[in-house]
mmCIF file of C-alpha atoms in Angstrom:
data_model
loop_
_atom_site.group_PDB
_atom_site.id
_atom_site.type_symbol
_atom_site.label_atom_id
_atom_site.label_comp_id
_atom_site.label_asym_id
_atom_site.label_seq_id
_atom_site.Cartn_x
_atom_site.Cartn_y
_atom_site.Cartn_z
ATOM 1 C CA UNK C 1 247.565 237.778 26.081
ATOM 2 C CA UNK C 2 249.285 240.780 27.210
ATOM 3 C CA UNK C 3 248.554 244.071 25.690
ATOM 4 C CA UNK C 4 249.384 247.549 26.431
ATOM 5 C CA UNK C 5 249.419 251.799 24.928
ATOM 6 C CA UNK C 6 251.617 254.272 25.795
ATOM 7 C CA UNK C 7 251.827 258.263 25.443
ATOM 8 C CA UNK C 8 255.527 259.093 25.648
ATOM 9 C CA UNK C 9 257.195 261.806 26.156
ATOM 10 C CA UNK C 10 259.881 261.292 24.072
ATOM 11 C CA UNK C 11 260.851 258.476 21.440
ATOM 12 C CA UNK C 12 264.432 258.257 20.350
ATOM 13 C CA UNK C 13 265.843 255.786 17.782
ATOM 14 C CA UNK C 14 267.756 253.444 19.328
ATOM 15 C CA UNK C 15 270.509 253.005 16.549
ATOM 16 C CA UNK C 16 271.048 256.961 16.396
ATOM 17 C CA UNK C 17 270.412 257.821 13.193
ATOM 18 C CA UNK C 18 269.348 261.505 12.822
ATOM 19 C CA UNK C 19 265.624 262.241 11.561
ATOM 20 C CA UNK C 20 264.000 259.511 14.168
ATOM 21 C CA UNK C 21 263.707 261.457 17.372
ATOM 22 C CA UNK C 22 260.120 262.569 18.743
ATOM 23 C CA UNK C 23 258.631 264.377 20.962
ATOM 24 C CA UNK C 24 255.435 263.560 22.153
ATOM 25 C CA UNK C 25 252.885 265.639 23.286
ATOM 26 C CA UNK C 26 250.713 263.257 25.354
ATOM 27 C CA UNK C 27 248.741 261.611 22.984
ATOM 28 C CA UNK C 28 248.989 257.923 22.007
ATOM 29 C CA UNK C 29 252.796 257.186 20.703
ATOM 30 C CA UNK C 30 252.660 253.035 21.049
ATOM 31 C CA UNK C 31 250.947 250.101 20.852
ATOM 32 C CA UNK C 32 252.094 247.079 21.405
ATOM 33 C CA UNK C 33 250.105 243.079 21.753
ATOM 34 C CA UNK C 34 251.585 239.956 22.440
ATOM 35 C CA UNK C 35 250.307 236.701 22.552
ATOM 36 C CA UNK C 36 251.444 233.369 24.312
ATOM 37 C CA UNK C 37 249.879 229.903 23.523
ATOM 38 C CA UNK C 38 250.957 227.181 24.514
ATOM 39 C CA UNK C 39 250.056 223.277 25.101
ATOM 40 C CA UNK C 40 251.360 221.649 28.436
ATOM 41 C CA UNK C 41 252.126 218.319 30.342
ATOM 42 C CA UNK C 42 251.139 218.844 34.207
ATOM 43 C CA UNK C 43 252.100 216.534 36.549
ATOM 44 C CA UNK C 44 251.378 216.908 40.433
ATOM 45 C CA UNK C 45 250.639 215.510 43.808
ATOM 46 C CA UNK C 46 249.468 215.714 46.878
ATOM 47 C CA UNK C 47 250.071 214.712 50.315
ATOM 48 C CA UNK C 48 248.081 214.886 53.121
ATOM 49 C CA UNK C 49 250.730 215.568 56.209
ATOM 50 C CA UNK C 50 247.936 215.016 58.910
ATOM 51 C CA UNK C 51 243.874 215.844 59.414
ATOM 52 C CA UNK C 52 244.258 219.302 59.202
ATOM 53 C CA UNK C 53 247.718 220.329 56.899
ATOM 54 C CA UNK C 54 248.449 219.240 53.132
ATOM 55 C CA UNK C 55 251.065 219.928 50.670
ATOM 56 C CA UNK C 56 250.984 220.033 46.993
ATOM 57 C CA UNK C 57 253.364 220.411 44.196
ATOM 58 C CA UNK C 58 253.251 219.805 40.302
ATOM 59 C CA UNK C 59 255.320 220.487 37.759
ATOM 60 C CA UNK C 60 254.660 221.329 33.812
ATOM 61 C CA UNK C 61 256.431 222.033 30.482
ATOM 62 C CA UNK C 62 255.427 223.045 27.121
ATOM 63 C CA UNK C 63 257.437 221.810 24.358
ATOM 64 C CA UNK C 64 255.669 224.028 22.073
ATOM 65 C CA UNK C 65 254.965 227.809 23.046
ATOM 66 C CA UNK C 66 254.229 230.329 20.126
ATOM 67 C CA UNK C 67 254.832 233.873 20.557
ATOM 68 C CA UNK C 68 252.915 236.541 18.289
ATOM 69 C CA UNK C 69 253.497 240.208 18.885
ATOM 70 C CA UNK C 70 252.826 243.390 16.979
ATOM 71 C CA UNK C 71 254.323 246.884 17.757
ATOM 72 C CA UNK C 72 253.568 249.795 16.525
ATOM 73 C CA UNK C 73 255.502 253.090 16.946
ATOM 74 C CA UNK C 74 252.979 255.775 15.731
ATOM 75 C CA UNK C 75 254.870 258.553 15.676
ATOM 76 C CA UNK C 76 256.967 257.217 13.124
ATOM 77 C CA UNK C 77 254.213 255.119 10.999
ATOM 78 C CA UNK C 78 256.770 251.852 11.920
ATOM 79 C CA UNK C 79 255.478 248.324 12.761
ATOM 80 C CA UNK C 80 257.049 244.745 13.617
ATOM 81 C CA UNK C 81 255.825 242.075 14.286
ATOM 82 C CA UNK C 82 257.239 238.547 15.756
ATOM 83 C CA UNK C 83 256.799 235.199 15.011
ATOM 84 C CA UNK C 84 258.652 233.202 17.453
ATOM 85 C CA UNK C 85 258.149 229.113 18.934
ATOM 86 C CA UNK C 86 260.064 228.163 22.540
ATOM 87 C CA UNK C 87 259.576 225.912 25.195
ATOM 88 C CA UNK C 88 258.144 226.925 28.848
ATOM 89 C CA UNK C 89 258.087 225.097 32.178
ATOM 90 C CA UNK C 90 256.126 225.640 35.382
ATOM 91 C CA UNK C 91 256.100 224.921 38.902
ATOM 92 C CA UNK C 92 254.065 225.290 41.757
ATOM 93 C CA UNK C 93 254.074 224.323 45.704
ATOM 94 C CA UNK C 94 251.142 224.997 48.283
ATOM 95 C CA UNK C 95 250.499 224.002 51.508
ATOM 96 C CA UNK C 96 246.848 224.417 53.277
ATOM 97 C CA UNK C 97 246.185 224.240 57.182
ATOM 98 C CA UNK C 98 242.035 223.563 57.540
ATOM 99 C CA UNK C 99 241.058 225.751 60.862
ATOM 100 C CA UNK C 100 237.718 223.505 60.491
ATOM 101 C CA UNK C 101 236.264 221.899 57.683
ATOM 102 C CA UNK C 102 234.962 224.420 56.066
ATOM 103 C CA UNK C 103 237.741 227.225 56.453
ATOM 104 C CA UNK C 104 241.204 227.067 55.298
ATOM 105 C CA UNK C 105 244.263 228.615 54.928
ATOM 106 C CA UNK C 106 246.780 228.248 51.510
ATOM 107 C CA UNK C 107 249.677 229.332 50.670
ATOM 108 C CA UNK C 108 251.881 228.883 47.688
ATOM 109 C CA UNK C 109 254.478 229.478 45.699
ATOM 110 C CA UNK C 110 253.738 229.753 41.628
ATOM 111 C CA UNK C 111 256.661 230.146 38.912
ATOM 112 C CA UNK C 112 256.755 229.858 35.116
ATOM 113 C CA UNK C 113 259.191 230.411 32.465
ATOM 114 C CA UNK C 114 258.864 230.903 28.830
ATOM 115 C CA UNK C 115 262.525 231.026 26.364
ATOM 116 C CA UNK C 116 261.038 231.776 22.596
ATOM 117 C CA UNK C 117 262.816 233.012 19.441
ATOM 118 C CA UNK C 118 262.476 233.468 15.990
ATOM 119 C CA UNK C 119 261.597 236.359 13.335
ATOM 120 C CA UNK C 120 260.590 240.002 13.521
ATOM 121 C CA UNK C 121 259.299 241.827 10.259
ATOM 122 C CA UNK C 122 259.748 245.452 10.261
ATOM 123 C CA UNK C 123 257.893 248.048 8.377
ATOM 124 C CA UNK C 124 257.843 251.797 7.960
ATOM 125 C CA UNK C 125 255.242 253.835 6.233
ATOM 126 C CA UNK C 126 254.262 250.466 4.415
ATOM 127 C CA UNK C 127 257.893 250.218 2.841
ATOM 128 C CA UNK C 128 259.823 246.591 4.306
ATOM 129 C CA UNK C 129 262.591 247.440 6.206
ATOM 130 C CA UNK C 130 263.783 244.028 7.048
ATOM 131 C CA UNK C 131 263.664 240.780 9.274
ATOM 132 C CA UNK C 132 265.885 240.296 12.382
ATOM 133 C CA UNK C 133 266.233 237.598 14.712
ATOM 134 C CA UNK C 134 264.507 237.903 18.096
ATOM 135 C CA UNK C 135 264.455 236.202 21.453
ATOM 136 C CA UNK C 136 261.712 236.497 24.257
ATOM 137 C CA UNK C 137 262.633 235.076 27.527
ATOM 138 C CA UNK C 138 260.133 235.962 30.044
ATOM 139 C CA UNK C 139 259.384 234.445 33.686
ATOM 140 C CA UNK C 140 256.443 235.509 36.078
ATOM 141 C CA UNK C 141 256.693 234.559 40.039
ATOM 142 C CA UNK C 142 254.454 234.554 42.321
ATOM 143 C CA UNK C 143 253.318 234.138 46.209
ATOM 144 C CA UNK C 144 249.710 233.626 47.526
ATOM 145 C CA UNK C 145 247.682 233.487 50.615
ATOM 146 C CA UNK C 146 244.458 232.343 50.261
ATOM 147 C CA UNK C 147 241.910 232.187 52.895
ATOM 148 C CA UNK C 148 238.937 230.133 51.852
ATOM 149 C CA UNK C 149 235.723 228.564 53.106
ATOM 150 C CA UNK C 150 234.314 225.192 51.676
ATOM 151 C CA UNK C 151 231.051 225.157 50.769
#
């Protein structure tokens, strides 16, 4: 669930028609919530590469993601909002050294991707202004270090 407001300084219309420029003055010009969901098939192992050091890796994907989002552009009394279905995968590869047996050391290596499309529904001041086609394609990486202790 990702959601976020913004206070800009200046909204243009993207398609350049005259009348849909603004100015903002600070306050509260956007809102905007998305929402992923998704059911997925992780698979994994694990290898111990001696006492002290062990690797793991796994491996997922979601046949079914949905995507729901919801923007609104307040200084121009316009929302849309998606309705989108995709696929995402996943991957993931650590490695942890034990100092002792009760502190460790991880590191890893995390990466997921998410392709979606579908239908947007746009509305200004109430009145329908149409449906387009949309497609999301998003991907979040990242790297860890973990130092732990076992209890």
């Amino acid at each position: 669930d990702f959601t976020y407001e913004g206070a800009p300084s200046y909204q243009y219309s993207p398609s350049g028609l005259a009348g849909y420029d603004y100015t903002g003055d600070g306050s509260l010009g956007v809102n905007y919530d998305l929402s992923y969901s998704m059911l997925y098939l992780l698979l994994g192992s694990e290898m111990q590469m001696s006492p002290k050091f062990t690797l793991k890796g796994s491996f997922g994907f979601a046949p079914l993601v949905t995507y729901e989002d919801e923007t609104k552009l307040l200084f121009r009394d316009k929302v849309a909002t998606g309705d989108l279905d995709g696929t995402a995968f996943m991957f993931n590869f650590s490695g942890t050294y034990s100092f002792t047996p009760v502190c460790f050391l991880e590191a890893g290596f995390q990466h997921m991707s998410i392709d979606s499309d579908g239908e947007q529904n746009q509305s200004e001041a109430g009145v329908a202004l149409g449906e387009i086609e949309m497609e999301a394609e998003t991907s979040q990486t990242s790297i860890y270090v973990n130092f732990g202790y076992r209890f």
